[in-house]
XYZ file of C-alpha atoms in Angstrom:
560
model
C 99.806 104.952 61.008
C 101.471 102.401 59.001
C 99.322 100.464 61.295
C 96.866 101.727 60.128
C 96.691 101.392 56.545
C 97.302 97.531 57.575
C 94.329 98.134 59.678
C 92.579 99.425 56.407
C 93.527 96.329 54.490
C 94.501 92.842 56.584
C 90.751 91.871 55.078
C 92.978 90.776 51.627
C 94.922 88.302 53.362
C 91.916 86.454 53.927
C 91.916 82.980 53.491
C 89.763 81.231 51.046
C 86.966 79.414 52.366
C 84.466 77.812 49.855
C 81.181 77.285 50.755
C 79.449 74.929 53.437
C 78.020 71.815 51.588
C 75.464 68.356 52.650
C 74.620 69.715 55.860
C 73.243 66.150 57.048
C 74.128 62.784 56.232
C 70.864 61.411 54.461
C 69.363 57.671 55.169
C 70.065 55.984 52.176
C 72.105 56.424 48.678
C 70.695 56.438 44.986
C 73.582 56.820 42.321
C 75.320 56.113 38.921
C 76.795 53.434 37.549
C 80.905 53.463 38.043
C 80.962 52.213 34.519
C 77.868 55.280 32.795
C 78.975 56.543 29.636
C 78.051 59.893 28.520
C 76.631 59.311 24.250
C 74.885 61.887 22.383
C 71.085 60.969 21.867
C 71.711 58.305 25.182
C 69.522 56.928 27.036
C 69.512 57.293 30.744
C 68.013 55.917 34.163
C 67.019 58.127 37.561
C 65.305 57.480 39.944
C 62.909 54.635 37.199
C 62.126 57.157 34.871
C 64.007 56.753 31.420
C 64.727 59.657 29.749
C 66.597 59.814 26.279
C 66.495 63.297 25.571
C 69.818 64.127 22.677
C 71.837 66.615 24.191
C 71.631 66.541 27.821
C 73.535 64.391 30.759
C 71.373 63.109 33.584
C 71.854 63.584 37.324
C 70.850 61.832 39.747
C 69.613 62.177 43.278
C 70.821 61.802 46.797
C 67.614 61.902 48.790
C 67.934 65.494 47.432
C 70.785 66.279 49.790
C 73.602 65.985 46.569
C 73.131 66.239 42.597
C 75.622 64.431 40.898
C 76.784 63.124 37.268
C 79.474 62.136 35.857
C 82.830 62.450 34.240
C 85.401 61.002 32.586
C 89.057 61.638 33.305
C 91.846 60.013 30.597
C 89.148 57.041 30.857
C 87.611 56.594 33.885
C 84.458 57.500 34.604
C 84.255 59.546 37.759
C 80.422 60.267 39.565
C 81.085 63.335 40.866
C 78.608 66.775 42.706
C 77.846 69.513 41.077
C 78.581 72.802 42.720
C 77.497 76.141 41.209
C 78.908 77.398 44.149
C 82.951 77.046 43.672
C 85.355 76.451 40.251
C 87.402 74.007 40.832
C 87.211 70.001 39.740
C 88.463 66.629 42.415
C 88.527 63.801 42.723
C 89.272 61.388 45.248
C 90.338 58.505 43.451
C 94.280 57.988 40.631
C 93.436 58.271 37.616
C 95.369 56.643 35.397
C 98.528 58.433 33.148
C 97.822 61.734 34.443
C 99.922 64.710 34.399
C 101.816 65.952 37.743
C 102.130 69.635 37.362
C 104.704 69.984 40.442
C 101.888 71.958 42.207
C 99.556 71.360 45.406
C 97.047 72.978 46.909
C 94.023 72.806 49.604
C 90.501 73.142 48.925
C 88.804 74.159 52.853
C 84.746 73.241 53.171
C 82.740 73.477 56.265
C 82.714 69.157 56.273
C 86.242 69.105 55.563
C 89.416 69.576 53.767
C 89.545 68.587 49.904
C 94.113 68.865 49.859
C 96.366 66.918 47.322
C 98.211 67.619 44.527
C 97.332 69.122 41.482
C 97.761 66.677 37.896
C 96.143 67.347 34.214
C 94.174 63.974 32.301
C 91.943 63.844 29.030
C 88.516 65.031 30.560
C 85.710 64.195 28.758
C 82.221 65.946 30.057
C 78.217 65.747 27.624
C 80.006 65.742 24.367
C 83.304 68.232 24.959
C 87.076 66.990 25.539
C 89.389 68.807 27.054
C 92.760 68.286 26.591
C 95.388 68.510 30.219
C 92.215 69.561 32.224
C 93.519 70.856 35.446
C 92.100 68.641 38.797
C 92.790 68.087 42.360
C 93.804 63.649 42.797
C 92.545 63.607 46.494
C 94.075 60.221 48.010
C 93.186 61.113 51.511
C 89.427 61.854 53.043
C 89.573 61.174 56.311
C 88.729 64.784 57.115
C 85.607 64.948 55.863
C 82.971 64.543 58.498
C 81.150 62.388 55.910
C 82.150 59.027 53.370
C 81.066 60.869 49.737
C 81.521 57.581 49.010
C 78.547 56.295 50.222
C 76.562 59.554 49.191
C 77.408 58.122 45.222
C 79.999 61.017 44.773
C 83.776 60.534 44.444
C 84.577 64.187 43.491
C 82.912 67.490 42.946
C 82.547 69.598 39.639
C 82.558 73.660 40.203
C 80.631 75.611 37.767
C 81.572 78.919 39.056
C 83.047 82.160 37.502
C 86.150 81.165 36.896
C 87.924 84.174 39.200
C 87.117 81.374 42.538
C 89.332 79.135 41.125
C 92.385 78.145 43.588
C 94.185 75.180 40.947
C 93.548 78.472 38.413
C 96.242 80.726 40.764
C 98.258 77.971 41.557
C 99.280 76.920 38.030
C 99.366 80.948 37.867
C 98.190 80.761 33.865
C 95.011 79.975 31.653
C 96.246 75.841 32.074
C 94.593 75.998 35.521
C 91.107 77.091 34.498
C 88.242 75.741 35.500
C 86.211 72.777 32.877
C 83.587 74.532 32.042
C 85.851 77.827 31.494
C 87.934 75.233 29.248
C 84.811 74.125 26.780
C 83.201 77.499 26.665
C 87.385 79.151 25.102
C 87.816 76.071 22.800
C 84.611 76.442 21.561
C 84.374 79.693 20.258
C 80.685 79.412 18.343
C 79.370 77.161 21.406
C 76.585 79.858 23.532
C 78.958 80.655 27.308
C 75.550 79.423 28.990
C 74.756 76.173 31.006
C 71.270 75.179 32.034
C 70.140 72.205 34.472
C 66.974 71.408 36.375
C 66.184 68.950 39.680
C 64.530 66.727 40.298
C 62.873 65.923 43.831
C 62.451 62.545 44.567
C 59.303 61.703 47.221
C 56.950 64.015 44.746
C 54.511 61.996 43.386
C 53.567 64.244 40.471
C 57.285 64.750 39.077
C 56.747 65.500 35.883
C 60.951 65.856 35.254
C 64.290 64.074 35.514
C 67.473 65.567 36.703
C 69.639 67.210 33.241
C 72.589 69.624 32.281
C 72.723 71.226 29.435
C 76.055 72.899 27.878
C 74.861 76.026 25.097
C 71.520 74.349 24.431
C 68.094 73.621 26.640
C 65.863 70.841 27.785
C 64.214 69.334 25.528
C 60.362 70.991 26.064
C 61.382 74.023 27.910
C 62.228 76.282 25.573
C 60.237 79.340 27.756
C 63.082 79.025 29.239
C 64.901 81.664 26.667
C 61.937 83.918 27.133
C 62.321 84.745 30.882
C 63.809 88.201 32.477
C 67.533 88.121 31.983
C 68.667 88.645 35.623
C 71.933 90.639 35.251
C 74.908 89.046 38.040
C 76.148 91.323 40.480
C 79.682 92.420 40.000
C 82.114 91.781 43.262
C 84.863 94.240 42.861
C 87.976 93.226 41.398
C 90.119 93.093 44.863
C 87.531 90.418 45.506
C 86.405 88.615 42.932
C 87.873 85.133 44.002
C 84.103 85.683 45.943
C 82.451 86.117 42.830
C 79.322 83.548 42.616
C 76.497 83.678 40.656
C 74.260 86.326 42.938
C 71.580 88.358 41.949
C 68.884 90.974 42.943
C 65.517 90.010 44.290
C 62.707 92.008 43.128
C 61.630 94.709 46.571
C 59.823 92.869 49.434
C 61.070 89.632 47.216
C 60.710 87.500 49.378
C 56.506 86.210 49.947
C 56.550 83.857 53.816
C 54.027 81.945 55.224
C 51.621 84.413 56.633
C 51.429 85.820 52.068
C 53.220 88.849 53.710
C 56.060 90.112 52.522
C 59.345 89.505 54.816
C 61.422 92.710 55.087
C 64.697 92.366 55.659
C 67.718 94.814 55.609
C 70.787 93.630 53.213
C 73.841 93.953 54.387
C 75.800 94.277 50.925
C 76.417 97.661 50.355
C 75.468 98.116 47.020
C 72.246 96.673 46.705
C 69.644 99.235 46.006
C 66.934 99.667 49.371
C 64.832 97.079 49.662
C 66.327 94.074 47.646
C 68.097 91.383 48.710
C 71.110 89.761 46.831
C 70.875 85.967 46.519
C 73.773 83.360 45.075
C 72.699 80.582 43.314
C 73.895 76.958 45.101
C 73.384 73.682 43.624
C 76.224 73.043 46.450
C 74.038 73.422 49.198
C 71.321 71.102 50.355
C 69.180 73.783 52.663
C 69.121 77.270 51.572
C 70.854 79.953 53.971
C 69.179 82.963 54.664
C 69.389 85.938 57.632
C 68.138 84.633 60.519
C 65.546 87.078 60.504
C 63.664 85.431 57.348
C 64.549 81.603 58.807
C 62.491 83.086 62.026
C 59.108 84.716 60.266
C 59.348 80.853 58.091
C 59.364 78.998 60.732
C 59.165 80.858 64.869
C 55.197 81.117 63.781
C 54.659 76.828 63.315
C 52.951 75.805 66.593
C 55.457 73.126 67.555
C 58.296 73.916 65.390
C 61.741 73.964 67.720
C 64.909 75.337 67.089
C 67.892 72.993 67.506
C 70.793 74.672 69.098
C 73.499 71.798 68.668
C 72.181 71.186 65.036
C 71.671 74.901 63.865
C 67.772 73.943 62.666
C 64.418 74.994 63.132
C 62.290 71.258 63.263
C 58.622 71.830 63.252
C 56.171 68.842 62.462
C 56.162 67.231 59.229
C 52.708 67.943 58.513
C 52.707 71.577 58.933
C 52.735 73.058 55.756
C 54.218 76.173 54.773
C 54.027 78.066 51.532
C 57.300 80.851 50.717
C 58.245 82.514 46.867
C 60.301 84.933 45.546
C 60.155 87.008 43.020
C 62.654 87.443 40.602
C 63.032 90.008 37.742
C 58.356 90.316 37.906
C 58.197 87.255 38.356
C 57.316 85.130 41.161
C 58.871 81.704 41.947
C 56.661 79.708 44.260
C 58.232 77.016 46.828
C 56.870 73.704 46.787
C 55.823 73.331 50.723
C 57.873 69.298 50.232
C 61.071 71.786 49.760
C 59.857 74.429 52.466
C 60.425 71.309 55.190
C 62.252 67.923 55.103
C 62.313 64.748 55.873
C 64.946 62.667 55.000
C 67.338 63.418 57.428
C 65.594 61.693 59.998
C 65.293 64.137 62.924
C 63.154 63.274 65.665
C 62.269 66.151 69.010
C 63.095 64.901 72.861
C 60.622 62.537 72.590
C 62.214 60.804 70.275
C 59.250 61.543 67.110
C 59.962 62.552 63.790
C 60.032 65.963 62.954
C 61.056 68.266 59.766
C 63.739 69.717 58.827
C 62.959 73.492 58.138
C 65.420 74.012 55.274
C 65.244 77.550 54.525
C 67.974 77.776 57.676
C 69.670 80.932 59.090
C 72.805 81.925 57.811
C 75.934 81.146 60.015
C 79.334 79.535 58.789
C 78.675 81.112 55.703
C 78.446 84.520 56.702
C 79.470 86.875 53.659
C 81.846 88.501 55.487
C 82.992 90.873 52.567
C 79.347 92.189 52.774
C 78.603 90.618 48.822
C 75.685 88.447 49.351
C 72.709 88.263 51.852
C 71.925 84.611 51.254
C 72.744 80.968 49.507
C 69.635 79.741 47.307
C 70.378 75.843 47.318
C 68.880 72.868 46.006
C 66.166 73.654 47.980
C 64.793 76.591 45.925
C 66.886 75.229 43.278
C 64.848 72.490 42.770
C 61.528 75.312 41.816
C 63.147 76.057 38.658
C 64.450 75.138 35.958
C 67.695 77.400 36.012
C 69.960 79.059 33.035
C 73.521 80.612 34.014
C 75.189 82.876 30.869
C 78.698 82.950 32.002
C 79.239 86.494 29.124
C 82.339 87.248 29.799
C 83.505 85.500 33.024
C 85.096 83.510 29.550
C 87.468 86.261 29.091
C 88.598 84.554 25.652
C 85.495 84.209 23.845
C 83.200 85.671 21.523
C 80.597 87.339 24.556
C 83.724 88.181 26.667
C 81.944 92.149 26.574
C 78.541 90.417 27.157
C 77.687 90.689 30.974
C 76.812 87.260 32.321
C 72.777 86.758 33.271
C 70.369 84.466 34.734
C 67.490 82.873 33.837
C 64.910 81.125 35.794
C 61.837 79.443 34.354
C 59.233 78.041 37.495
C 59.011 74.593 37.103
C 56.055 74.917 40.909
C 52.046 74.824 40.519
C 51.141 75.867 43.728
C 48.045 73.906 43.517
C 49.473 70.843 42.641
C 52.146 71.067 45.218
C 49.548 71.572 47.545
C 47.687 68.227 46.526
C 51.327 66.375 47.022
C 52.018 67.832 50.242
C 48.768 66.532 51.146
C 49.663 63.050 50.486
C 53.022 62.339 51.635
C 53.050 64.040 54.584
C 49.468 64.693 55.781
C 47.820 60.654 54.283
C 46.229 62.124 51.914
C 43.393 64.126 54.062
C 43.745 67.671 54.255
C 43.748 69.861 57.568
C 46.313 71.848 56.453
C 42.822 74.759 57.421
C 42.577 73.952 60.808
C 43.211 75.315 64.679
C 45.974 72.995 65.259
C 48.153 73.645 61.708
C 47.409 77.682 61.959
C 49.962 80.033 61.853
C 50.649 81.697 66.131
C 49.447 85.463 66.256
C 53.466 87.546 65.380
C 52.958 88.345 69.100
C 53.812 84.918 69.504
C 56.719 84.138 67.418
C 59.479 82.133 68.392
C 62.970 83.213 67.811
C 66.663 81.057 66.726
C 69.113 82.359 69.592
C 72.160 84.006 68.249
C 75.486 82.807 68.452
C 78.683 84.503 70.191
C 80.031 84.088 67.198
C 77.814 85.536 64.425
C 77.678 88.488 66.604
C 81.303 88.364 66.218
C 80.599 87.847 62.277
C 78.772 90.758 62.160
C 80.671 93.546 63.407
C 83.185 92.275 61.048
C 81.087 91.969 57.915
C 80.282 96.476 59.336
C 84.176 96.681 58.743
C 85.046 94.917 55.773
C 82.388 95.392 53.479
C 82.847 98.580 53.456
C 86.515 99.012 53.551
C 86.132 100.538 49.239
C 85.412 104.009 51.828
C 88.048 102.730 54.748
C 90.499 102.561 52.019
C 89.886 105.770 50.308
C 89.292 107.331 54.002
C 92.202 106.028 55.373
C 94.193 107.341 51.612
C 92.756 111.070 52.688
C 93.708 111.157 56.102
C 97.595 109.507 55.353
C 97.781 112.270 52.249
C 96.218 115.223 54.193
C 99.341 114.154 56.688
C 101.577 114.405 54.573
C 100.566 117.494 52.806
C 100.142 118.962 56.498
C 103.753 117.888 56.794
C 105.255 120.018 54.208
C 102.979 122.664 54.340
C 104.783 123.084 58.493
C 107.889 122.811 57.105
C 107.832 125.137 54.095
C 106.117 127.570 56.090
C 109.534 127.396 58.441
C 111.916 127.567 55.826
C 110.679 131.019 54.785
C 110.625 131.496 58.130
C 114.628 131.349 58.917
C 115.148 132.509 55.564
C 113.449 136.899 56.655
C 115.289 136.214 59.663
C 118.636 135.491 57.696
C 118.003 138.851 55.402
C 117.190 140.626 58.964
C 120.327 139.682 60.535
C 122.162 140.510 57.824
C 121.278 144.317 58.000
C 122.492 144.830 61.207
C 125.483 143.528 60.883
C 125.522 146.305 57.711
C 124.064 149.074 59.906
C 127.088 148.299 63.078
C 130.257 148.350 60.553
C 128.272 151.222 59.415
C 128.550 152.963 62.928
C 132.686 151.380 63.771
C 133.805 153.825 60.295
C 131.823 156.681 61.924
C 130.202 156.391 57.882
C 127.244 157.625 60.038
C 127.827 157.918 63.102
C 123.735 157.685 64.786
C 123.206 154.097 63.484
C 125.777 153.244 65.785
C 124.836 150.253 68.539
C 127.538 149.408 71.341
C 129.172 145.730 69.853
C 126.830 143.416 72.318
C 123.450 145.448 71.570
C 124.019 142.401 68.639
C 123.799 140.291 70.792
C 118.853 140.323 70.205
C 120.247 139.950 66.153
C 122.044 136.663 66.814
C 120.192 135.398 68.848
C 117.844 135.802 66.983
C 120.250 133.968 64.271
C 119.960 131.058 66.463
C 116.921 130.690 67.220
C 116.732 131.212 63.435
C 119.049 127.890 62.982
C 117.467 125.671 65.252
C 114.259 126.280 64.147
C 116.054 125.205 60.916
C 117.296 122.065 61.624
C 113.276 120.564 63.717
C 111.947 121.145 60.382
C 114.790 119.075 58.896
C 114.570 116.414 61.042
C 110.587 116.663 61.008
C 110.740 116.421 57.363
C 112.698 113.356 57.484
C 110.455 111.664 59.951
C 108.054 111.473 57.121
C 110.056 110.255 54.885
C 108.556 106.529 55.094
C 107.911 104.201 52.640
C 104.624 102.555 52.534
C 103.836 99.206 50.681
C 100.918 97.564 50.303
C 100.728 93.262 49.172
C 97.735 92.782 47.125
C-alpha cells in the first residue's frame, strides 16, 4: 500500500527543467553596444532605425532568433535575452563588488546548463533601480551547444511568474525574488504590467522597432488597453513552478492554410472542449505545437520534407502559407514570413536552400503534467503587441487580489503581409496561385513520424496530468482499506465477547448441578469440553484480530 501512494505522488520529485531555447544557430549577429545605457527620453538605434520613444526600452534582434536588451549590474551593462518563459536572471560574466550569498543553483535548458553561485548587486532596468537583486553568476558556458556571446547576449532575464524562480527557492525568501517582482513590489503605485513588441528583420515594410515598457504602453499603440483581457490559466498550487503565461484559444482557435480550423484535442484535462492552452514565450525561436497541428500546416505543401535529424519541417522558400490564431474573439493572422524562416541556412538533399517551417512539433518541451498544448514563441509574438498583467502574481502589490491577464493587439495586415512575402521570397512576381504552389489534397498529406520518446512522454502525460484524480483515488482506497480493517477488528472483538458470556453461563450451570440444586441440569464433567474448546477458539480469534489490527498501524509520510 505504501508503494501505491509513492507511485501516485512520485511526480512531485521531478526536476525543474526550463524550456528549450534557441534551437538553431543563426548566420550572423546584431546586438547592443556593451556600453548602451538606459535613460528616460533616450534615443537608440536598432536595425538602422532610430527611435526616441520616452519610457521604452529598446530591444535588439539577432536575425529573428533572439531578442535582447540591456540591464545594468553594479554599473556594468550586460546584454541579456528576454524570456517570458522563465523567471530567473543569470549573467555569464563577473560583476564587480557583487555580494556572494553562499548559495548555488543550476538552471537546465535543452541546449545546456547555467550553473553558478547566487550573488546580489544593484540592478538598473528602464528607469527602475533594485538594490541587492539576486542573480546567478555563470562562469562557464561550455555546456551550451552555442556561443551565446556570438549571438549577441551574455545572460538571460526571466519575465515569467515569480513562482517559477529557482533562485527564489534556493534563497527561500523574498530576497531571491525575480527582477520584475522586485520592481513591482517596491513601486506599489506602479501598474503591474509590462508590454513589448518584437520587430521582424527582412520585412520591407516593417513599421516599428523592438520595444519593451514597464507600467506604460508604447506610444501610438494605446489601443492595446481596449483589447479583450484574456485570463491566464493558473496551474495547481502544488505545481506552480510550472506556471507560465498560458491562455486559452477560442473554440476552433487555429486556422490552417486551407482556411479551415485545425481541430486538435487538448491534453490539458481542465481545458474546455475545442480549446487549447497556449504559452506565450519570447524565449522560443520556433513555436512548438502539437505534432498533428504542425503536420496540418506543412504536410500538404508540395516539396515539404520532415527532417528527422533536426526534428523540423522544411519547405520551398517561395511557398506562401497563411495561418491564424483566435484569442478572445479576435483573429490574429501570422505573417507568411513568420510561418517559415530562411534565417537558418538549411538545404535539401541536393544542396538547394530550403526554409524551416516555424511551427514545429512539440517534443522536448512537451508538458508531462498536461498543463499546456503549445508554446507560441517569437514567430507568433512578432505579429502582436503583447501586454502581460501580473495581477496577483505580485503578492505584495496593491493588486494582489486581481487575476493576471494578457492583452494582444494584432500588428499584421494580411494584405500588406502578402505583398511583403511576394517581394522578399518570390522576387516580386506573385506565383502563389499557380499549380506548383497549390496545397495537396488531404488524402496526399504527409505526416511526420512520432518518436519512441514522444510516445513514452504521451503515456507519462496521461498519468501525470491526472494526478489530482489519482491522488484522491489512492487516498480513498487507503481510507476504505483502513475502515474495513477497523470494522473487521470491531466485529471480531464483539464476537469474542459474546462467546465469553456463553461459556460463563455453562460453567455456572455445571456448578449448580454438582451442588445438587438442579440435578436435571447436571452434565458430566467431560461434557463441558465443547464449551471450553469454544473458549479457546474465541481467544484464538481475538489474538488473530489483534495481530491484523497491529499490521495496519503504519504511518505514511509524503514529502512535497
